[in-house]
Amino acid sequence: MYSSKKEKNYLWIFFTMLSIGLGQSLVFTSIPILARENGLTEVQVSLIFSISATAWFITSPLWGRYSDKYGPRIIAIIGCLGYSANMILIILPIYLFENGVLAGSMLLPLLILSRISYGIFGSATRPALFGYAGKISSPKERANIFSNLESGFVIGTMLGPIIGAFFFRYVNNEFPFILFGVLGLIIATQLNIRLRNEKELKLIHKKPMRLKINDSKVWPFVFVSSIFSITQAIIFQTLGFFIFDKLNFNVIDAAVYVSISFGIYSASVVITQSFLNPLFNSIKVMILVGPTLCMSSFIFMTFANDIFSLIGALMLNGIGYGITRPSYATALSLSHKKSYQSSAAGLLGSTYPIGHMIAPLFISLYVFDFSLVYYLSAFMCFISVAFTFFHPHILKSSAYE
């Protein structure tokens, strides 16, 4: 499938997504517990991510347009550098506070500022790389390539907590953050070398390519993607609290079990995207099956009363999510010309942090009753299925089967 030099660069895109997945999962699984252990509340912790998510939401479409204009290399490098900086900066305030250097009143503001660096600059990576993948792939290959890129990210999310748990127990809390930050710098260097001669991808338009959000071939995919951003954020930001509070583990054991749970969840996504998705002959079937499985998983989560039943529900959610994200990304990509691929990826990418932007509302529901947030997630999945089924474009488009 990847015979030419240009197509072989796909492998470095894959490794880039894997690297980012390592750091993202480490941050989402460990920072909430570490921050709360150092005096921050659940709402304050979610605020760290929601402000960063707002920055991502604003900048992702901009990076997508400029990637279509200037080519993906420089935009992807900016994203990798933003990711690397965040990995170092996010753990620094906690380290300083634990060692008596930083006042408690400064912990939350510095965590917010450190995470914003990722929201502003880290958001450049995905639209640049997925836009590149959309340009080098044929329509027939698009779904598999997007699935593989997504699986690269998810493999990172699977390995990140496991590696992090090892170093948390046997080295210290800071080392895995530094390690993943350095890895991001190495990846940025390789992208600079590998994509340097891709001149045919540099467009010469006077203005950056732009798709409008109200385009009938854009907003339906953005809407559904936003729903699943919210439901995934609920899992990411409540799982640690769920294991700590409802399953009654101590802080150290909770961190370990959160890492294990996310590892198994991520494995189910990777297996789905690598082996199950290629078996589908229809994108339209995928965009119905995936959300339905996600809806069922959230209902099962409300009945989970031990670590094994919780992991079972997470596996089902991983399968559904592993089908949903690449199917909608592929449908949006195939609905537009190659010259708009990064712009399309940027608009879709802007939806991924939406859940974290409004997560404090969901965390508030968790405080009253943990099951409320999961019932709400199941309902939102149902809305996405109904919307997809009755929308005049999504299932009736001739751009994909």
PDB file of N, CA, C and O in Angstrom, residues 26 91 167-168 171-181:
ATOM      1  N   LEU A  26      -0.917   9.838  29.545  1.00  0.00           N
ATOM      2  CA  LEU A  26      -0.231  10.017  30.825  1.00  0.00           C
ATOM      3  C   LEU A  26      -0.783  11.225  31.570  1.00  0.00           C
ATOM      4  O   LEU A  26      -1.034  11.164  32.786  1.00  0.00           O
ATOM      5  N   ILE A  91       4.173  18.992  34.582  1.00  0.00           N
ATOM      6  CA  ILE A  91       4.567  18.333  35.829  1.00  0.00           C
ATOM      7  C   ILE A  91       5.408  19.265  36.704  1.00  0.00           C
ATOM      8  O   ILE A  91       5.547  19.035  37.913  1.00  0.00           O
ATOM      9  N   PHE A 167       7.185   3.810  35.966  1.00  0.00           N
ATOM     10  CA  PHE A 167       8.110   4.817  36.460  1.00  0.00           C
ATOM     11  C   PHE A 167       7.595   5.500  37.730  1.00  0.00           C
ATOM     12  O   PHE A 167       8.389   5.919  38.582  1.00  0.00           O
ATOM     13  N   PHE A 168       6.258   5.619  37.869  1.00  0.00           N
ATOM     14  CA  PHE A 168       5.705   6.160  39.106  1.00  0.00           C
ATOM     15  C   PHE A 168       6.118   5.302  40.304  1.00  0.00           C
ATOM     16  O   PHE A 168       6.449   5.808  41.375  1.00  0.00           O
ATOM     17  N   VAL A 171      10.623   4.832  39.845  1.00  0.00           N
ATOM     18  CA  VAL A 171      11.539   5.972  39.697  1.00  0.00           C
ATOM     19  C   VAL A 171      10.941   7.158  40.438  1.00  0.00           C
ATOM     20  O   VAL A 171      11.147   7.329  41.625  1.00  0.00           O
ATOM     21  N   ASN A 172      10.198   8.006  39.748  1.00  0.00           N
ATOM     22  CA  ASN A 172       9.501   9.115  40.394  1.00  0.00           C
ATOM     23  C   ASN A 172       8.392   9.612  39.483  1.00  0.00           C
ATOM     24  O   ASN A 172       8.238   9.122  38.348  1.00  0.00           O
ATOM     25  N   ASN A 173       7.628  10.577  39.938  1.00  0.00           N
ATOM     26  CA  ASN A 173       6.487  11.065  39.172  1.00  0.00           C
ATOM     27  C   ASN A 173       6.888  11.908  37.968  1.00  0.00           C
ATOM     28  O   ASN A 173       6.106  12.066  37.024  1.00  0.00           O
ATOM     29  N   GLU A 174       8.083  12.469  38.001  1.00  0.00           N
ATOM     30  CA  GLU A 174       8.488  13.400  36.952  1.00  0.00           C
ATOM     31  C   GLU A 174       9.086  12.725  35.725  1.00  0.00           C
ATOM     32  O   GLU A 174       8.953  13.230  34.598  1.00  0.00           O
ATOM     33  N   PHE A 175       9.734  11.591  35.913  1.00  0.00           N
ATOM     34  CA  PHE A 175      10.519  10.995  34.838  1.00  0.00           C
ATOM     35  C   PHE A 175       9.720  10.686  33.573  1.00  0.00           C
ATOM     36  O   PHE A 175      10.171  11.008  32.460  1.00  0.00           O
ATOM     37  N   PRO A 176       8.540  10.048  33.650  1.00  0.00           N
ATOM     38  CA  PRO A 176       7.825   9.734  32.401  1.00  0.00           C
ATOM     39  C   PRO A 176       7.422  10.972  31.608  1.00  0.00           C
ATOM     40  O   PRO A 176       7.388  10.930  30.373  1.00  0.00           O
ATOM     41  N   PHE A 177       7.136  12.068  32.292  1.00  0.00           N
ATOM     42  CA  PHE A 177       6.787  13.304  31.591  1.00  0.00           C
ATOM     43  C   PHE A 177       7.994  13.836  30.816  1.00  0.00           C
ATOM     44  O   PHE A 177       7.870  14.256  29.654  1.00  0.00           O
ATOM     45  N   ILE A 178       9.149  13.801  31.451  1.00  0.00           N
ATOM     46  CA  ILE A 178      10.365  14.254  30.774  1.00  0.00           C
ATOM     47  C   ILE A 178      10.696  13.340  29.599  1.00  0.00           C
ATOM     48  O   ILE A 178      11.060  13.802  28.510  1.00  0.00           O
ATOM     49  N   LEU A 179      10.565  12.040  29.809  1.00  0.00           N
ATOM     50  CA  LEU A 179      10.870  11.064  28.757  1.00  0.00           C
ATOM     51  C   LEU A 179      10.006  11.291  27.523  1.00  0.00           C
ATOM     52  O   LEU A 179      10.505  11.336  26.391  1.00  0.00           O
ATOM     53  N   PHE A 180       8.717  11.455  27.721  1.00  0.00           N
ATOM     54  CA  PHE A 180       7.820  11.641  26.581  1.00  0.00           C
ATOM     55  C   PHE A 180       8.028  12.998  25.922  1.00  0.00           C
ATOM     56  O   PHE A 180       7.830  13.144  24.714  1.00  0.00           O
ATOM     57  N   GLY A 181       8.418  14.003  26.699  1.00  0.00           N
ATOM     58  CA  GLY A 181       8.725  15.299  26.116  1.00  0.00           C
ATOM     59  C   GLY A 181       9.921  15.234  25.188  1.00  0.00           C
ATOM     60  O   GLY A 181       9.921  15.809  24.093  1.00  0.00           O
TER      61      GLY A 181
END
